[in-house]
mmCIF file of C-alpha atoms in Angstrom:
data_model
loop_
_atom_site.group_PDB
_atom_site.id
_atom_site.type_symbol
_atom_site.label_atom_id
_atom_site.label_comp_id
_atom_site.label_asym_id
_atom_site.label_seq_id
_atom_site.Cartn_x
_atom_site.Cartn_y
_atom_site.Cartn_z
ATOM 1 C CA MET A 1 106.815 82.378 109.438
ATOM 2 C CA ILE A 2 104.904 85.591 109.037
ATOM 3 C CA LEU A 3 107.615 87.214 106.977
ATOM 4 C CA ARG A 4 107.912 84.176 104.673
ATOM 5 C CA LEU A 5 104.115 84.240 104.074
ATOM 6 C CA HIS A 6 104.201 87.981 103.618
ATOM 7 C CA ARG A 7 107.033 87.620 100.918
ATOM 8 C CA LEU A 8 104.919 85.040 99.142
ATOM 9 C CA SER A 9 101.785 87.105 99.283
ATOM 10 C CA ARG A 10 103.707 90.278 98.097
ATOM 11 C CA TRP A 11 105.267 88.292 95.247
ATOM 12 C CA LEU A 12 101.807 87.152 94.140
ATOM 13 C CA TRP A 13 100.252 90.596 94.725
ATOM 14 C CA GLN A 14 102.943 92.283 92.535
ATOM 15 C CA ARG A 15 102.085 89.793 89.770
ATOM 16 C CA ARG A 16 98.427 90.689 90.148
ATOM 17 C CA VAL A 17 97.301 87.229 91.279
ATOM 18 C CA PRO A 18 93.712 88.009 92.369
ATOM 19 C CA LEU A 19 92.752 85.795 95.328
ATOM 20 C CA LEU A 20 95.753 84.013 96.848
ATOM 21 C CA PRO A 21 97.473 87.159 98.432
ATOM 22 C CA ARG A 22 94.143 87.990 100.155
ATOM 23 C CA LEU A 23 93.859 84.425 101.590
ATOM 24 C CA ILE A 24 97.419 84.502 102.871
ATOM 25 C CA TYR A 25 96.749 87.935 104.521
ATOM 26 C CA LEU A 26 93.606 86.606 106.221
ATOM 27 C CA PHE A 27 95.519 83.486 107.432
ATOM 28 C CA ILE A 28 98.229 85.663 108.904
ATOM 29 C CA ARG A 29 95.580 87.888 110.531
ATOM 30 C CA ILE A 30 93.506 85.193 112.046
ATOM 31 C CA ALA A 31 96.084 82.348 112.832
ATOM 32 C CA LEU A 32 99.131 84.461 113.602
ATOM 33 C CA THR A 33 97.461 87.625 115.174
ATOM 34 C CA ALA A 34 99.239 90.035 112.972
ATOM 35 C CA VAL A 35 98.151 92.502 110.232
ATOM 36 C CA VAL A 36 100.707 92.406 107.425
ATOM 37 C CA PRO A 37 99.162 93.373 104.081
ATOM 38 C CA PRO A 38 100.916 92.182 100.869
ATOM 39 C CA SER A 39 101.274 95.776 99.713
ATOM 40 C CA ALA A 40 103.618 96.689 102.596
ATOM 41 C CA SER A 41 107.274 96.715 101.723
ATOM 42 C CA ILE A 42 109.429 94.860 104.155
ATOM 43 C CA GLY A 43 113.226 94.563 103.686
ATOM 44 C CA LYS A 44 115.424 91.521 104.208
ATOM 45 C CA GLY A 45 116.680 90.691 107.661
ATOM 46 C CA VAL A 46 113.630 92.161 109.445
ATOM 47 C CA LEU A 47 113.057 90.506 112.881
ATOM 48 C CA LEU A 48 109.563 90.328 114.352
ATOM 49 C CA GLY A 49 109.566 89.754 118.158
ATOM 50 C CA TYR A 50 107.701 86.764 119.324
ATOM 51 C CA GLY A 51 106.949 85.728 115.824
ATOM 52 C CA GLY A 52 105.148 89.018 115.100
ATOM 53 C CA LEU A 53 102.573 88.712 117.849
ATOM 54 C CA GLY A 54 100.071 91.580 117.664
ATOM 55 C CA ILE A 55 101.996 93.526 115.022
ATOM 56 C CA VAL A 56 99.949 95.893 112.795
ATOM 57 C CA ILE A 57 101.564 97.300 109.647
ATOM 58 C CA HIS A 58 99.981 99.973 107.365
ATOM 59 C CA ARG A 59 99.376 98.775 103.747
ATOM 60 C CA ARG A 60 101.720 101.518 102.377
ATOM 61 C CA ALA A 61 104.417 101.279 105.088
ATOM 62 C CA VAL A 62 108.071 100.833 103.988
ATOM 63 C CA ILE A 63 110.266 98.986 106.343
ATOM 64 C CA GLY A 64 114.037 98.844 105.575
ATOM 65 C CA GLN A 65 116.546 96.054 106.120
ATOM 66 C CA ARG A 66 117.571 94.590 109.464
ATOM 67 C CA VAL A 67 114.777 96.309 111.387
ATOM 68 C CA ASN A 68 114.015 94.712 114.768
ATOM 69 C CA VAL A 69 110.308 95.115 115.612
ATOM 70 C CA GLY A 70 109.030 94.152 119.027
ATOM 71 C CA PRO A 71 105.604 92.536 119.703
ATOM 72 C CA LYS A 72 102.379 94.559 119.672
ATOM 73 C CA VAL A 73 103.966 97.283 117.604
ATOM 74 C CA THR A 74 101.723 99.428 115.312
ATOM 75 C CA ILE A 75 103.236 100.974 112.177
ATOM 76 C CA GLY A 76 100.288 102.852 110.726
ATOM 77 C CA GLY A 77 98.654 105.984 109.506
ATOM 78 C CA ARG A 78 96.912 108.788 111.310
ATOM 79 C CA ALA A 79 93.465 110.272 110.798
ATOM 80 C CA GLY A 80 93.419 113.217 108.536
ATOM 81 C CA LEU A 81 96.917 112.629 107.276
ATOM 82 C CA ASP A 82 97.737 110.847 103.991
ATOM 83 C CA GLY A 83 100.633 108.494 104.019
ATOM 84 C CA ALA A 84 102.426 105.904 106.141
ATOM 85 C CA PRO A 85 105.708 105.544 108.020
ATOM 86 C CA VAL A 86 109.037 104.897 106.212
ATOM 87 C CA ILE A 87 111.447 103.117 108.491
ATOM 88 C CA GLU A 88 115.015 103.076 107.280
ATOM 89 C CA ASP A 89 117.608 100.299 107.827
ATOM 90 C CA ASP A 90 118.935 99.066 111.218
ATOM 91 C CA VAL A 91 116.125 100.509 113.328
ATOM 92 C CA LEU A 92 115.091 99.066 116.650
ATOM 93 C CA ILE A 93 111.361 99.385 117.641
ATOM 94 C CA GLY A 94 110.527 98.445 121.248
ATOM 95 C CA SER A 95 107.468 96.434 122.316
ATOM 96 C CA GLY A 96 104.131 98.221 122.105
ATOM 97 C CA ALA A 97 105.523 101.195 120.240
ATOM 98 C CA GLN A 98 103.248 103.158 117.867
ATOM 99 C CA VAL A 99 104.784 104.745 114.771
ATOM 100 C CA LEU A 100 102.024 106.808 113.248
ATOM 101 C CA GLY A 101 101.544 108.983 110.204
ATOM 102 C CA PRO A 102 103.615 110.004 107.193
ATOM 103 C CA ILE A 103 106.919 110.181 109.005
ATOM 104 C CA ARG A 104 110.464 108.887 108.508
ATOM 105 C CA ILE A 105 112.471 106.964 111.040
ATOM 106 C CA GLY A 106 116.180 107.522 110.286
ATOM 107 C CA ARG A 107 118.764 104.799 109.918
ATOM 108 C CA GLY A 108 119.953 103.214 113.141
ATOM 109 C CA ALA A 109 117.379 104.988 115.257
ATOM 110 C CA LYS A 110 115.920 103.341 118.485
ATOM 111 C CA ILE A 111 112.335 103.660 119.607
ATOM 112 C CA GLY A 112 111.628 102.928 123.206
ATOM 113 C CA ALA A 113 108.861 100.471 124.395
ATOM 114 C CA ASN A 114 105.394 102.002 124.352
ATOM 115 C CA ALA A 115 106.594 105.230 122.684
ATOM 116 C CA VAL A 116 104.112 107.043 120.423
ATOM 117 C CA VAL A 117 106.133 108.502 117.507
ATOM 118 C CA VAL A 118 104.279 111.088 115.444
ATOM 119 C CA ARG A 119 107.268 113.151 114.121
ATOM 120 C CA ASP A 120 110.346 112.321 112.118
ATOM 121 C CA VAL A 121 113.258 110.668 114.056
ATOM 122 C CA PRO A 122 116.715 111.624 112.864
ATOM 123 C CA ALA A 123 119.333 108.868 112.066
ATOM 124 C CA GLY A 124 120.890 107.345 115.184
ATOM 125 C CA ALA A 125 118.560 109.055 117.651
ATOM 126 C CA THR A 126 116.810 107.341 120.564
ATOM 127 C CA VAL A 127 113.209 108.400 121.294
ATOM 128 C CA VAL A 128 110.961 107.566 124.205
ATOM 129 C CA GLY A 129 107.701 108.726 125.681
ATOM 130 C CA ILE A 130 104.187 109.738 124.777
ATOM 131 C CA PRO A 131 104.498 111.662 122.439
ATOM 132 C CA ALA A 132 108.106 110.492 121.772
ATOM 133 C CA ARG A 133 110.884 112.803 122.350
ATOM 134 C CA ILE A 134 114.670 112.515 121.572
ATOM 135 C CA VAL A 135 116.708 111.562 124.514
ATOM 136 C CA SER A 136 119.976 110.730 122.625
ATOM 137 C CA HIS A 137 121.346 111.600 119.274
ATOM 138 C CA GLY A 138 123.575 108.538 119.172
ATOM 139 C CA ASN A 139 125.637 109.386 116.028
ATOM 140 C CA GLY A 140 126.481 112.906 117.196
ATOM 141 C CA GLY A 141 129.602 111.675 119.095
ATOM 142 C CA THR A 142 127.962 111.899 122.474
ATOM 143 C CA GLN A 143 127.655 108.883 124.585
ATOM 144 C CA ASP A 144 124.315 108.036 126.384
ATOM 145 C CA VAL A 145 125.438 108.088 130.046
ATOM 146 C CA ARG A 146 122.985 107.416 132.915
ATOM 147 C CA GLN A 147 123.605 107.866 136.597
ATOM 148 C CA ASP A 148 122.512 105.180 139.066
ATOM 149 C CA ALA A 149 121.225 105.782 142.594
ATOM 150 C CA ARG A 150 124.672 106.236 144.003
ATOM 151 C CA GLY A 151 125.486 109.020 141.535
ATOM 152 C CA THR A 152 128.089 107.012 139.624
ATOM 153 C CA ALA A 153 127.982 107.114 135.853
ATOM 154 C CA ASP A 154 127.015 104.014 133.879
ATOM 155 C CA ALA A 155 128.113 103.981 130.191
ATOM 156 C CA GLY A 156 126.613 100.580 129.674
ATOM 157 C CA ILE A 157 129.830 98.677 130.821
ATOM 158 C CA ASP A 158 129.499 96.275 133.650
ATOM 159 C CA LEU A 159 132.820 96.608 135.666
ATOM 160 C CA ASP A 160 131.822 93.832 138.173
ATOM 161 C CA ALA A 161 131.705 91.081 135.419
#
C-alpha cells in the first residue's frame, strides 16, 4: 500500500501538483509509520517488509528494481555530507539496517540486519556489522561457506532433508 501511495504522490509531484503529494506523504508518515517522500525514486518490484513498518527513505534516495527492504530500515543522508544513497537492482537490505550518506550499493548486494553502511558496497557483496564490512564478494566465484560447531562445512545445502 505504501508503494502504491508513493507512486501516486510521485506522479503528482512530478506534475507539480501543489498540495496532494504532501497530504499523501503525511498520511503515509502518520498512518503507516513510514517516511517515503514523493521525491524519492523507487523502482518497480521493490518489496517493503511488513508493509514498510518504520522505514525511512531520504528525499533524494534512488532505489532500483526488485530491491527487498526489511522493516525499520533507514536509507538516508549523513551530517556534513551532501547526497543520498543510490541502491542498484536486486539488493537485499536486512531489518534495521542503516544505509547512510552519498554511497552506492552495487547490484545484487546483501546488507545484513542492523548493519550500518557508510561506504560503497560492490556488486554481489555481502556486508555486515557496525560499521559494515564485506564478508563475501558473492560474484567473485567464491562460495560463502560457514563451519558449524562440529567443524563440518555448510554451503547452505541441507543434506538431512
